[in-house]
Structure formats: C-alpha cells, structure tokens
Coordinates of C-alpha atoms in Angstrom, one line a residue:
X1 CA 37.0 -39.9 0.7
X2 CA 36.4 -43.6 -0.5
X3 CA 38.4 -45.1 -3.2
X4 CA 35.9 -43.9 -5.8
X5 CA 35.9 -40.2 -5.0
X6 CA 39.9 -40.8 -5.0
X7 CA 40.0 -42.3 -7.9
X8 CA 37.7 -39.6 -9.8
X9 CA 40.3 -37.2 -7.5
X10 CA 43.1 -38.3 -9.3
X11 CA 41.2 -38.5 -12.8
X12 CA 40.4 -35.2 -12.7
X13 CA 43.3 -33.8 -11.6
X14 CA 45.2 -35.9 -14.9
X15 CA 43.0 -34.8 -16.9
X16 CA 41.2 -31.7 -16.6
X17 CA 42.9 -29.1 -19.8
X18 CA 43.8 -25.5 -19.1
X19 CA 44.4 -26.7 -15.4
X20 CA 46.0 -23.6 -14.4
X21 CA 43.2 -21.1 -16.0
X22 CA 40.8 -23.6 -14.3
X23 CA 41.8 -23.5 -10.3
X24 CA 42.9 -19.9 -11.2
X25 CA 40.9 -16.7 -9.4
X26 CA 39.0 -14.2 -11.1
X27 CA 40.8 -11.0 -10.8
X28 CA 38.8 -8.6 -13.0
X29 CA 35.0 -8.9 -14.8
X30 CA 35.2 -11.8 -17.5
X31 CA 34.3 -10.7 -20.8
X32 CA 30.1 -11.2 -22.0
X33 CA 28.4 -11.0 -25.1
X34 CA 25.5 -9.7 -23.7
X35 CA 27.1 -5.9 -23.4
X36 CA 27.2 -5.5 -26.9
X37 CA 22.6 -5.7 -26.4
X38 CA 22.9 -2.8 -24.0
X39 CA 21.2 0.5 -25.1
X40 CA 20.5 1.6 -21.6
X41 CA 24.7 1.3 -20.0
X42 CA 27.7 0.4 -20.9
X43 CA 30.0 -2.2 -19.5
X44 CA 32.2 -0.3 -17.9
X45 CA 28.8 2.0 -15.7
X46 CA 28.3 -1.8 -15.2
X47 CA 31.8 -2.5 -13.6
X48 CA 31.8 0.2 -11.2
X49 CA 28.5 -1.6 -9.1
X50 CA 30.9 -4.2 -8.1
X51 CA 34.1 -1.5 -6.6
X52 CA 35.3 -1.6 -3.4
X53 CA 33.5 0.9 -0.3
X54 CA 36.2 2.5 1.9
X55 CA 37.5 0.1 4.4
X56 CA 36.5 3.0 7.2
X57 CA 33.2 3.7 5.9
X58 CA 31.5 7.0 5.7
X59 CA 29.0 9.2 8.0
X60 CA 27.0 12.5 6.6
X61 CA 24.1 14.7 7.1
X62 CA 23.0 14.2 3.0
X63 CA 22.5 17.9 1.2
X64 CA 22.9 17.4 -1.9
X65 CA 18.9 16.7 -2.6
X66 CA 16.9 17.2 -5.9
X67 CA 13.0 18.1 -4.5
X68 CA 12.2 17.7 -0.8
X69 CA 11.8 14.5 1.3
X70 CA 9.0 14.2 2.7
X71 CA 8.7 15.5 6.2
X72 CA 6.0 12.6 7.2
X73 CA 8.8 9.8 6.8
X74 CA 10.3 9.3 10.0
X75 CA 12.3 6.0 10.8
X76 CA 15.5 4.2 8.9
X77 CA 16.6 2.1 5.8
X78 CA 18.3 0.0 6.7
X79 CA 20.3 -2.1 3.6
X80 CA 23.0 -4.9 3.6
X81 CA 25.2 -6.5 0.8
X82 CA 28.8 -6.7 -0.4
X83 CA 30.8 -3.8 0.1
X84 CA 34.7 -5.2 -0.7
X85 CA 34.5 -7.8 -3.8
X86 CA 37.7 -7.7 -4.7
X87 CA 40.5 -8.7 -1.8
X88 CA 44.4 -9.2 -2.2
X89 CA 43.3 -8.4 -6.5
X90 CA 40.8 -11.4 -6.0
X91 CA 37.8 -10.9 -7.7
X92 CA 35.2 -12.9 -5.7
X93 CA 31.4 -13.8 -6.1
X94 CA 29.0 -11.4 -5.4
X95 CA 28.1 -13.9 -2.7
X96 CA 31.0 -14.1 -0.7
X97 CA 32.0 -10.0 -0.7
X98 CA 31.9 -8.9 2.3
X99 CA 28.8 -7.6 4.2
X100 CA 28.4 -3.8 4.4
X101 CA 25.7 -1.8 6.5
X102 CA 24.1 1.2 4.7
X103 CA 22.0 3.5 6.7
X104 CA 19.6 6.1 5.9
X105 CA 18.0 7.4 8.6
X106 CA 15.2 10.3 7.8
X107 CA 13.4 12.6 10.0
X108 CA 11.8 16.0 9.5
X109 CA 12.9 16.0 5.8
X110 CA 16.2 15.2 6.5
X111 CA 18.4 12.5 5.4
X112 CA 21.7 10.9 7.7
X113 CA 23.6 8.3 5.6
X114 CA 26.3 6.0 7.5
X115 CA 28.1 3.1 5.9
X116 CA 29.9 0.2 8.4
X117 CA 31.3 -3.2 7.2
X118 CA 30.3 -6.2 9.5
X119 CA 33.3 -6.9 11.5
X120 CA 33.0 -10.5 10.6
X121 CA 36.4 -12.6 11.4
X122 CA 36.8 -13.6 8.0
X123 CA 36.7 -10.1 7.1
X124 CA 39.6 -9.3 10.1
X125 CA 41.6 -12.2 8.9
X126 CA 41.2 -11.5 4.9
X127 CA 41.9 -7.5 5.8
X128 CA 44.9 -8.1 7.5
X129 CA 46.7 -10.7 5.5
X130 CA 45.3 -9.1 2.5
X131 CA 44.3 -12.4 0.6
X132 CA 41.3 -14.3 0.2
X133 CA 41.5 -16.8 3.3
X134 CA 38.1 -18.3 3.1
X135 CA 36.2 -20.6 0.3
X136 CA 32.8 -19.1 -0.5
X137 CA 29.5 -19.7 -2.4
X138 CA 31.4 -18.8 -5.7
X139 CA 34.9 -18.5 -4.7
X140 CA 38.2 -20.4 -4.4
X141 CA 41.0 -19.5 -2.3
X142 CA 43.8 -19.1 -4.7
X143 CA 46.3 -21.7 -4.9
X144 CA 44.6 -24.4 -6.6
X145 CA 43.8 -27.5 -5.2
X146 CA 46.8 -27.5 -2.2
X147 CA 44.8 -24.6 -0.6
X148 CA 41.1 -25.6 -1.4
X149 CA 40.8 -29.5 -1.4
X150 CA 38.5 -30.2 2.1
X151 CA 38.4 -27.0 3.0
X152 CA 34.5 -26.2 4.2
X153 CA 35.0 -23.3 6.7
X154 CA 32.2 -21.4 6.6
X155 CA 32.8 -17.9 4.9
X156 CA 30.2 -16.1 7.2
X157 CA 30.5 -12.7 5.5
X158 CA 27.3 -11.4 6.8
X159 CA 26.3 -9.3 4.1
X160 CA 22.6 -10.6 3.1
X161 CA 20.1 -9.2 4.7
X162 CA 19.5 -6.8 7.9
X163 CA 16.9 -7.3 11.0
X164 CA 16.4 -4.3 13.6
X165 CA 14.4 -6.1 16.4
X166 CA 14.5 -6.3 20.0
X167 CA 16.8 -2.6 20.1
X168 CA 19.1 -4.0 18.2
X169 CA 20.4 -5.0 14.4
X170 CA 21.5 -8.5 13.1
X171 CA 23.4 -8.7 10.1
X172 CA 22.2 -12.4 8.2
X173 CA 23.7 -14.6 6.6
X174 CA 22.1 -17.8 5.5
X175 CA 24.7 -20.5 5.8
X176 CA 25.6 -19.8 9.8
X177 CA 24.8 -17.5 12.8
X178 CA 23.9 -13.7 12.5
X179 CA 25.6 -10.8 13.5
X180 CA 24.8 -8.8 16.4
X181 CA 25.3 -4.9 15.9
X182 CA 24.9 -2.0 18.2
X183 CA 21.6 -0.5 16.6
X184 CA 23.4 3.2 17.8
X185 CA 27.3 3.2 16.6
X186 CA 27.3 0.0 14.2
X187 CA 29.6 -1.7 16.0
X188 CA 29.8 -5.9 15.5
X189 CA 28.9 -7.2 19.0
X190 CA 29.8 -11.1 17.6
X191 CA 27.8 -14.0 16.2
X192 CA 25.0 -14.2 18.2
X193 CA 23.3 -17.5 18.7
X194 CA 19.6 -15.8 19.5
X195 CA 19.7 -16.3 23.3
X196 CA 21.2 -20.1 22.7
X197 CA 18.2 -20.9 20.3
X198 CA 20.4 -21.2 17.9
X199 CA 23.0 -24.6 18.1
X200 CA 26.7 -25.2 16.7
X201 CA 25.0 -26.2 13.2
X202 CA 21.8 -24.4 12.6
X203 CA 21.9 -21.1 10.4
X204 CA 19.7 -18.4 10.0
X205 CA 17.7 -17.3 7.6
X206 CA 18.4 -14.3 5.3
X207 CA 14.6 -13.7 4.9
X208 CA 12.5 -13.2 7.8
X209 CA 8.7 -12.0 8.2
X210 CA 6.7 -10.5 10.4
X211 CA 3.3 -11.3 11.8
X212 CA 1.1 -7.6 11.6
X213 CA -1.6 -9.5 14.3
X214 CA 0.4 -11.0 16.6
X215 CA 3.8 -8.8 16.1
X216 CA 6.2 -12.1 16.0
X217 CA 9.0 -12.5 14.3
X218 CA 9.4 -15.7 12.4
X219 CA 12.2 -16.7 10.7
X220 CA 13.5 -20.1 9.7
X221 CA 17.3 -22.4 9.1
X222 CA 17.9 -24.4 6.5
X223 CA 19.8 -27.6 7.4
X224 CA 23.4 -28.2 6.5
X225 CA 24.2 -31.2 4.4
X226 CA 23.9 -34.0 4.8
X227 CA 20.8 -32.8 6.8
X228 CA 17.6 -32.3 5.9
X229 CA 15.7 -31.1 9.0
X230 CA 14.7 -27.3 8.9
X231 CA 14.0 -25.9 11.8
X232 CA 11.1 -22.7 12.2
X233 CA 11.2 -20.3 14.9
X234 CA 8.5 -17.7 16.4
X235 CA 10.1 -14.7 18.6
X236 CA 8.3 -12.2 20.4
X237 CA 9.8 -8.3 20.5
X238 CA 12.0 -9.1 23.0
X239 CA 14.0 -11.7 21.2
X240 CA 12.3 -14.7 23.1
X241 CA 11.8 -17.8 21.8
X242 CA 7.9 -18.4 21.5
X243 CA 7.9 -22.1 19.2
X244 CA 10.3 -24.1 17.4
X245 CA 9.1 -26.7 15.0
X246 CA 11.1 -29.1 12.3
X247 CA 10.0 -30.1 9.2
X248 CA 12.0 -32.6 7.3
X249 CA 12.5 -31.7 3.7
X250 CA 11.3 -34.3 1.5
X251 CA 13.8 -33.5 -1.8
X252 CA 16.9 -32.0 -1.9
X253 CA 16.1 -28.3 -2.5
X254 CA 17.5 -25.1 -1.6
X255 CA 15.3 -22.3 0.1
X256 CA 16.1 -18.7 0.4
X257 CA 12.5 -17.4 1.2
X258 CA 9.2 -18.7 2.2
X259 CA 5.8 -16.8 2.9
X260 CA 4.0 -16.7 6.2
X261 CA -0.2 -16.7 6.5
X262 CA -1.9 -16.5 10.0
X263 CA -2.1 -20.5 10.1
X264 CA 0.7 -21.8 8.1
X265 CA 4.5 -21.5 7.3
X266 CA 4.3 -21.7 3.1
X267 CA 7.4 -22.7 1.4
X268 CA 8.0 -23.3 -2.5
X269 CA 10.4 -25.9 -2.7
X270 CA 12.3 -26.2 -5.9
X271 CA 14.3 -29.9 -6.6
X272 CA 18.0 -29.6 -6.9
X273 CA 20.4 -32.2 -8.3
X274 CA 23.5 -32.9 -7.4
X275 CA 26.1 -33.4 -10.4
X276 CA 28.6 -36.0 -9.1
X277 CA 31.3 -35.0 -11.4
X278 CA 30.7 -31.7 -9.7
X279 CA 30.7 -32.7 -6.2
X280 CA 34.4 -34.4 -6.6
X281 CA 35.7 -31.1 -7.6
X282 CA 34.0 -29.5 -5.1
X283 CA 35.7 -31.5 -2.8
X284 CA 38.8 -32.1 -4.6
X285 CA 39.1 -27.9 -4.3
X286 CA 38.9 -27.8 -8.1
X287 CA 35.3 -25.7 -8.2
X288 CA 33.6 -23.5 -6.0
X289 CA 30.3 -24.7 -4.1
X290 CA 28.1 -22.9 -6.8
X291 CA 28.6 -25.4 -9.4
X292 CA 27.4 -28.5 -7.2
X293 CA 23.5 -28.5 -8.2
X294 CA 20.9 -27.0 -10.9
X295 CA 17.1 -27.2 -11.2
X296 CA 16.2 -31.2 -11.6
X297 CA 13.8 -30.6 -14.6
X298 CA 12.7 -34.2 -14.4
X299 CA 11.5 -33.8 -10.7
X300 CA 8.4 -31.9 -9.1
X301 CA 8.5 -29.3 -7.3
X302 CA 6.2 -28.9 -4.1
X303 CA 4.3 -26.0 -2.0
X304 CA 4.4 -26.7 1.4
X305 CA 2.3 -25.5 4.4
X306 CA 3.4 -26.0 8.3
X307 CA 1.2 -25.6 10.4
X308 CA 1.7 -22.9 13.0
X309 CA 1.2 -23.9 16.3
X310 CA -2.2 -22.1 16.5
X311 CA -2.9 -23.8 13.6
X312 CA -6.4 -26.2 14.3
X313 CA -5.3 -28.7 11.7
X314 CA -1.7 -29.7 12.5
X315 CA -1.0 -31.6 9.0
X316 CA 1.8 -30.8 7.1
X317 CA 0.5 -29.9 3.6
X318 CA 2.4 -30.6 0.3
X319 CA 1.2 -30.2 -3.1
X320 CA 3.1 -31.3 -5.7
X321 CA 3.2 -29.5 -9.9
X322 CA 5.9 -29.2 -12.4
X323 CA 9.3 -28.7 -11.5
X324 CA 10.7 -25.1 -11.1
X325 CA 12.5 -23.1 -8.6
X326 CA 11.5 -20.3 -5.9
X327 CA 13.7 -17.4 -5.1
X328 CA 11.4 -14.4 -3.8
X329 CA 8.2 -14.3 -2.6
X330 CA 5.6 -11.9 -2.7
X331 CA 3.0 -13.1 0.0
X332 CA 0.8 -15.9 0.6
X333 CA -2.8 -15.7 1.6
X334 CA -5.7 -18.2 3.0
X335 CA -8.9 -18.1 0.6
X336 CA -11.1 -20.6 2.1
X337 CA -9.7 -24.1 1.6
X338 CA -7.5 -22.4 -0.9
X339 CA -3.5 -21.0 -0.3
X340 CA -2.3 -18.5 -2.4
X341 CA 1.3 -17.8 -3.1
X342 CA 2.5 -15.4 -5.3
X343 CA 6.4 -14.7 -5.9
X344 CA 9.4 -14.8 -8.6
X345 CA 10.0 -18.2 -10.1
X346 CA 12.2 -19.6 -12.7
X347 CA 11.7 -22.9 -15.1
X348 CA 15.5 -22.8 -15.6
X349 CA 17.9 -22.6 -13.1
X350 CA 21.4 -23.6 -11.3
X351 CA 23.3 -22.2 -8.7
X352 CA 26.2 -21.4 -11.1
X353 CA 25.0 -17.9 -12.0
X354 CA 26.7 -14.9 -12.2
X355 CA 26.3 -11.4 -11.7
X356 CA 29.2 -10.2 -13.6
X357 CA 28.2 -12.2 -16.5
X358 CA 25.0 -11.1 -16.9
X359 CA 23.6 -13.8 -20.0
X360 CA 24.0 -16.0 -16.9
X361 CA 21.6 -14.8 -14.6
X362 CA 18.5 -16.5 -14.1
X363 CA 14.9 -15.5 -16.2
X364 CA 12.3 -15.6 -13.5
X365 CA 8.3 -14.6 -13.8
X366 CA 5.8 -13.7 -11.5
X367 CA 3.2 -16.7 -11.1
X368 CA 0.6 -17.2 -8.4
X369 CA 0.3 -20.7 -7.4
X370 CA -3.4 -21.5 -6.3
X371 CA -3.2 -24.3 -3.7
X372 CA -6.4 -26.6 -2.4
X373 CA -5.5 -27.1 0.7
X374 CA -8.1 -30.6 0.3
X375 CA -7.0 -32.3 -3.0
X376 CA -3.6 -30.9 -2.9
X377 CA -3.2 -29.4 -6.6
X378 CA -1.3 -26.2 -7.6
X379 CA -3.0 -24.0 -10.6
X380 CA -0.7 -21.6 -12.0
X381 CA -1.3 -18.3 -13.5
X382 CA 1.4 -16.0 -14.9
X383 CA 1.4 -12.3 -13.4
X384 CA 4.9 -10.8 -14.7
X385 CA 6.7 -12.5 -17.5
X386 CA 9.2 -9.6 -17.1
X387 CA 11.9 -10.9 -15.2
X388 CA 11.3 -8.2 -12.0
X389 CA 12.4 -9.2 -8.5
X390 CA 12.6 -8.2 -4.7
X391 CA 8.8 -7.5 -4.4
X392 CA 7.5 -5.2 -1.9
X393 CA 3.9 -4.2 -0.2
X394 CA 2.3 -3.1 2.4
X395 CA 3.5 -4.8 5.6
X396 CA 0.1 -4.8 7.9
X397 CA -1.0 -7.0 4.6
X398 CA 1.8 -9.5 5.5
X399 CA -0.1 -13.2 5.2
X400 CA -3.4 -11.2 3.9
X401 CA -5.2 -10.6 0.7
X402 CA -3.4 -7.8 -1.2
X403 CA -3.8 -5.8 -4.0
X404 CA -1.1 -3.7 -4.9
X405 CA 2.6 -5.3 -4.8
X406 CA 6.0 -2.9 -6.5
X407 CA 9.2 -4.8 -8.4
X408 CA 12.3 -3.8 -9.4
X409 CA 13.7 -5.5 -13.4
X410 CA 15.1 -4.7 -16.1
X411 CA 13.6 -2.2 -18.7
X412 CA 11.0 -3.9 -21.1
X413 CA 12.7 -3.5 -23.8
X414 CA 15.8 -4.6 -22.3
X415 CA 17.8 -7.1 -25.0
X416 CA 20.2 -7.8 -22.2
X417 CA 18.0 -10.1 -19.6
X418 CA 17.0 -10.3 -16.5
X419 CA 19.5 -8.1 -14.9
X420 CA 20.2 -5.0 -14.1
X421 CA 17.4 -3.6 -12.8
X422 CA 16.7 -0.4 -14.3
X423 CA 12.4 -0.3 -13.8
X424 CA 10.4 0.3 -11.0
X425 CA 7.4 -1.3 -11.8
X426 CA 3.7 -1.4 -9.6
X427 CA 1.4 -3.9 -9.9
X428 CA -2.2 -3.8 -9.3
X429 CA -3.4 -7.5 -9.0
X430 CA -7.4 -6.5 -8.9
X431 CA -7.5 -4.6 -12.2
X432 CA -4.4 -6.0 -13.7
X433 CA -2.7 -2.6 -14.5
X434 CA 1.3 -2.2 -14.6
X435 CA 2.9 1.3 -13.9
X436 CA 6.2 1.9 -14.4
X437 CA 9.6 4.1 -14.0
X438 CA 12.4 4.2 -16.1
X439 CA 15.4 5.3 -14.1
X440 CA 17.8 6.2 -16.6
X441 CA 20.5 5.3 -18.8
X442 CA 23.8 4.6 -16.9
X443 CA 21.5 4.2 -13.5
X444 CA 20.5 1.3 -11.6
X445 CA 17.7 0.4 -8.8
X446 CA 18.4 -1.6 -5.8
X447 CA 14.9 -3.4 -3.2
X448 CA 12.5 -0.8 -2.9
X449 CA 11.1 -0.5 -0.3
X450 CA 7.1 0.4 0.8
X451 CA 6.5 2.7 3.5
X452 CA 3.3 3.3 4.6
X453 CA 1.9 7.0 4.8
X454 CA 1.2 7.8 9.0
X455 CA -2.9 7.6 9.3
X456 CA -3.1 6.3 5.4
X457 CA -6.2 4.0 5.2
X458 CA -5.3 3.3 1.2
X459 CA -3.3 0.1 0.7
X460 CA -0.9 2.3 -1.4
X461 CA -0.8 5.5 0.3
X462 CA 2.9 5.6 1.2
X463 CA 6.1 6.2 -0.5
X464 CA 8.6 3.5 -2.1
X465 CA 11.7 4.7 -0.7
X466 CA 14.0 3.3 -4.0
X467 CA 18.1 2.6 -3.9
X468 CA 19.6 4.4 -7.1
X469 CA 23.1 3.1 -8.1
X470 CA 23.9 6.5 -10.1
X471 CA 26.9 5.5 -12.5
X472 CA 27.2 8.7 -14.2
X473 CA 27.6 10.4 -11.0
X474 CA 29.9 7.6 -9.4
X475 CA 27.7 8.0 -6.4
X476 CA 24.5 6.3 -4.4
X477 CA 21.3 8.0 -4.0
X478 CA 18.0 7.5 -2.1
X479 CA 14.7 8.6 -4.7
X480 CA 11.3 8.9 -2.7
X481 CA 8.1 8.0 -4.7
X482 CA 4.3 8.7 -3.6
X483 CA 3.3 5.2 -4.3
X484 CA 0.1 6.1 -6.0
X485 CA 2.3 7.8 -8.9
X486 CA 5.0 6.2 -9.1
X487 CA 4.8 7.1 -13.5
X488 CA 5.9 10.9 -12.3
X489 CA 9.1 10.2 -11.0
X490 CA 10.9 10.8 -7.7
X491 CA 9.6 13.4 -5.0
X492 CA 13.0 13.6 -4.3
X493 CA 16.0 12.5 -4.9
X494 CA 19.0 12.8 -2.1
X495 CA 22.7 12.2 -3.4
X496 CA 25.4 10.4 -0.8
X497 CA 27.9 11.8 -2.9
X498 CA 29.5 8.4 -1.9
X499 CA 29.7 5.2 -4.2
X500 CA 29.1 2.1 -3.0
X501 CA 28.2 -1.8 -4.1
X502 CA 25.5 -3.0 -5.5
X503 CA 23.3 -4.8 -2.7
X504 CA 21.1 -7.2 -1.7
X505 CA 17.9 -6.7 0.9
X506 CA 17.0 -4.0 2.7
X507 CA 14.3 -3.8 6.0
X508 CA 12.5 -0.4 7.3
X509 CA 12.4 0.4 10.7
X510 CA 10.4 2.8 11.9
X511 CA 13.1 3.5 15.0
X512 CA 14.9 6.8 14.0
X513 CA 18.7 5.2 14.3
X514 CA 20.2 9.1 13.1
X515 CA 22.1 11.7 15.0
X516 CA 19.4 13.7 17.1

C-alpha cells in the first residue's frame, strides 16, 4: 500500500458509522421490499432455494414421475451450482457457495439422479473447521478487517458451470483452474491444469462452446488484474491443445460469455469502473470484491471479433456503440460482411447484485447487435424486453443462422423483476412469435436445456429438458417438454424427492453417465 491508500485505510476505518454491522456477515436473508409485489411466491418458498444439500449427497433410481419420459432421450444432465450457502451460520453470496454436481442421467424412460459436492480444498478446509476460511466474490471472512485486510486467496469453489469432454467432467470456475471429476463415481481428481495448457495465473472459463463442424472445444481465460491479456484456446476431443491466441483487452471489462462463429471469436465487452473509495475497502478487508466496479455509463461498449486461426483475414475487429453490459449470449452468426450477436444485455449494471435481495438484480433485454464487419458500426434491435436469461438452442446451429432460441424469466406480469424465473418462454426469431409456460405459484425454473430429437430434421424437434425448483413440495424435479409445444405443459415430470440449491449452468451429454 502507498501512503495514500494508507491514509484512506485509516480514514475509513475512523470513520465509517455502524462499523460493526458493516464488516459483520450475513447470517440469514436481509429483509426486501420487493416480497410484498409477489403474487406468484412468498418469501419464505423464496428462502428455501438457497438451503443447504446434504454434505454426503444423494444417489436414486427417480419413481416418483407424473407422465412418461420419453424413451428416445438417452444421455445425461449434467448441472453445477452452490449446494452449501450457509457455513459455520455464515450466510455467503450465491457466488462463493460451494459447487455441487447434479446428475440426471436418462435412458429407456428412466431417470438416475446423483448429487456430489466438488471436493474443492476450500470446501475441506471450510467443512472441517466449520467457518468460512476463504474471501469470495460477495463474501467476507468474519472477523472484520484483522481477518480480511490483503487477503486475495482465491475462493475456487468450483460450482459454475460443468464440461463432460475427453471421458471425463470438469467442474469450472472462472477466477482459477477447473476441477477434474471421474465422469463414473464423481469423485474430485484435483485442479487440473488441461495437460499444462493452463499456467499458475490463467483461469478458465465458466462458458465454453462447441464447434458442430469441426467438433472443437473452445473455451477462453480472462486475465487477472492488473492484467489484461486473455488468452483463447481450441481443444480437440481428446483434450489436446490445437491453438492458443491472446487478445489484449482494450477497457477494463468483465466477460463471463462470448459467442463463437466458424471464423471468429465474438465477445461483447461491457466498460467497468473502478470506484476508488471502493477499491481501499476492498483492500482494507472492509468490503467484499463485488462492490469494486459497475457499468461506466459514460464509456462505450465494444463487439469484438478474433479471428480464428483459419480465419483468411487475421484483423482483430472492434466495433464500438453505447455503453452497456453482456452477460449471456445466445449465438452469433456471419451474414456476409455482417456479424450478428444476439444475447441478454443490460443498460444498468454493477457487480454488487444480489440474489437474495431480489430489487437488486439486474434488468436485462434480449437485443441483437448487427455488426459490419467493414465500417465497424453496431445496429441494435430489441428482441425480449422481458428480462429472460440462460438461452438455449439447437447445438448443430452453434455459430449458424438460427431460428428458434428458448429462455427462462420471470412471469410477465411479474411486479417483482427480473428474478425468479418462473416462465419458460420460446422464441421464434423468423415470424417473431413468443410461446410460453407458466410453472406455477411457489415453483421455480432453473437453464433449460434443448435436446435434439434422434433423426429430427426440424430445428425444434427435441425436448427442453427444464430444472423445477418445486417449493411446495420441498423437493427438485426434472419436467420434459416437446419443444414444438412447449404452451401444453411438461410430458413429464420426474420428482427427486430431494431438495437442493438453486443453480447455475447446466451442459447435456449425450454419454449415458447412469447405473447400467
């Protein structure tokens, strides 16, 4: 620290009110206006998304089903996210629970479920002295400021997304390495470091893709501060590293997805600023990482396209429009000299938000972003100005024109905001036509996710295999929709008889990972 950090340090620490409540944690749900807007749950069928899974996890043939599952869906769902939030009577952010593999594995009509935490070794270390151990995203050790101040270990929780590749799973993580899991029992095999590809510093991202033509995996890591290089890799099935290539980021931004198209890496980058004030408390252990940067509202924001290494024209492309900031993407397509990219945006946004205070959460849209790839503008146009998320479609359309694309958000007459998500909503992007599901009062949706029917020539012939957080029942359930009709409501609907949290992405394999 230099004398002026200190002496803002020292400032603070004089003269911050409430200090105690300040460098206090969380140890239950604060309180929210917004409840009192809900029609469609109650605070307390909120709550219980965010309770702790069994330490030991669960393992069951599911029989408990309502219709029948289809018998042409063979393969796994695979699904990662927080499954202990609150530690030692901790409360922490949704962020920094930690990771927790759900699987479903179906065959025949069947349904296995199996539920394993990520033996990370913050989790060991937090499990056995029973305390939170580890800063995070959102979270402060407790202690106040003798227990936080410089303390950046990484809180590798391993609990955002999940990758089945090469015969084997990897449980992500976007600030560090992934995990390695034995695709069979579950078991954590360790940090793996992708065959040394990976080096003491890089991370890896918590979205990947996946090219349909060439069957590549590509996946990118952001840099850690005070970096800015971000580095973009291309693996064949086998794990091996085909290309690597940096791109220097031009603002300070913060990407969590990008969009791949058969000649170019496409990126939205959003500008961040830093709040000074905010910083020193992040250092000084007084505030959690979260409240560090927000949207730059007086800044533009930029598409960018990498070439690939196929790629004829090997300039970097970056078109420049109005400032806003890029969470999920949809898919990006070439059209002539023209790049399209379509995903969830929002024109307001920090990195303080909060899941358990839901006025908090981010309002995002749908907007495609029209790039020419010559003169380097962006025209907008609104799809969605429902606040929907985690989009899903087709995967052999991954990088290709598309038509039909499936969201989960919040009911449309929601009062509340942009969160929970309580619709299932399909798109059709040719004729403009929205379809939609209502799941129920007291019931909440997780990612869908689009299979594709076996020997279905339709863009939409499959089913949109859908999470169900069931509140009523206390338990988790797996619905199955014929994506063509998604207005009449599950096929089936299987019940775990098991509750667990609320997550974040999920990733089909079509590897049957079940009991035989």
């Amino acid at each position: 620290l230099d004398h002026t950090f200190l002496t803002l340090w020292i400032f603070e620490i004089l003269t911050v009110d409430k200090m105690p409540t300040l460098l206090s944690t969380r140890k239950q749900m604060p309180e929210d206006s917004a409840f009192a807007k809900a029609t469609t749950f109650t605070k307390e069928q909120y709550e219980s998304l965010w309770e702790n899974h069994p330490l030991q996890g669960v393992q069951r043939w599911v029989t408990k089903v309502e219709g029948q599952i289809p018998e042409d869906i063979d393969g796994t769902l695979l699904i990662n996210g927080p499954g202990m939030l609150t530690i030692g009577g901790t409360l922490v952010h949704i962020f920094d629970g930690h990771g927790l593999i759900r699987l479903v594995a179906i065959r025949n009509g069947k349904m296995y479920f199996r539920t394993k935490f990520v033996e990370t070794k913050v989790l060991m270390e937090e499990v056995k002295a029973d305390r939170v151990l580890y800063r995070g995203f959102g979270t402060l050790k407790p202690g106040g400021i003798r227990h936080n101040a410089l303390d950046f270990k990484p809180r590798n929780v391993a609990n955002t997304s999940v990758l089945h590749w090469n015969n084997a799973l990897y449980a992500n993580w976007e600030g560090g390495f992934p995990h390695k899991l034995d695709e069979k029992t579950l078991e954590t095999v360790g940090m793996d470091d992708l065959n040394g590809v990976l080096k003491p510093k890089d991370t890896f991202t918590a979205h990947y893709r996946v090219d349909p033509d060439r069957n590549v995996l590509v996946a990118f890591g952001s840099p850690q501060p005070p970096s800015r290089v971000m580095k973009i890799y291309e693996f064949d099935t086998a794990m091996k590293l085909l290309s690597q290539k940096e791109y220097t980021l031009p603002i300070p931004t913060f990407i969590h997805d990008f969009c791949l198209t058969p000649n170019y890496y496409v990126f939205f980058l959003g500008p961040m600023t830093l709040s000074k004030r905010g910083l020193v408390k992040v250092i000084a252990g007084m505030s959690p990482f979260n409240e560090v940067a927000s949207l730059d509202k007086k800044s533009e924001s930029l598409i960018v396209a990498v070439p690939r290494p196929h790629c004829a024209d090997p300039t970097v492309k970056e078109a420049k429009f109005d400032s806003a900031f890029g969470f999920h993407m949809s898919n990006a397509y070439e059209d002539g000299r023209k790049l399209v990219l379509d995903g969830c945006v929002a024109t307001d946004y920090d990195l303080d938000f909060d899941f358990y205070r839901i006025s908090k959460m981010p309002r995002t849209q749908v907007v495609r972003h029209i790039v020419d790839l010559d003169k380097l503008t962006v025209e907008k146009k609104v799809l969605e100005d429902i606040a929907v998320d985690f989009p899903t479609l087709h995967p052999q359309l991954e990088g290709k024109k598309y038509r039909h694309v499936a969201f989960v958000g919040p009911d449309r007459k929601s009062l509340v905001g942009s969160f929970p998500f309580q619709m299932l909503t399909k798109h059709d992007l040719e004729t403009g036509q929205k379809t939609d599901w209502f799941c129920g009062i007291g019931r909440f949706l997780g990612e869908a996710i689009f299979v594709p029917r076996v020997g279905s020539t339709a863009e939409d012939d499959g089913y949109y295999i859908v999470p169900i957080f069931d509140c009523n029942t206390r338990t988790f359930k797996i619905a199955f929709f014929d994506a063509q009709h998604i207005e009449k409501g599950p096929i089936a609907e299987a019940d775990t008889e098991t509750l667990v949290p609320f997550q974040f992405h999920g990733h089909w394999s079509p590897k049957y990972l079940g009991p035989l």
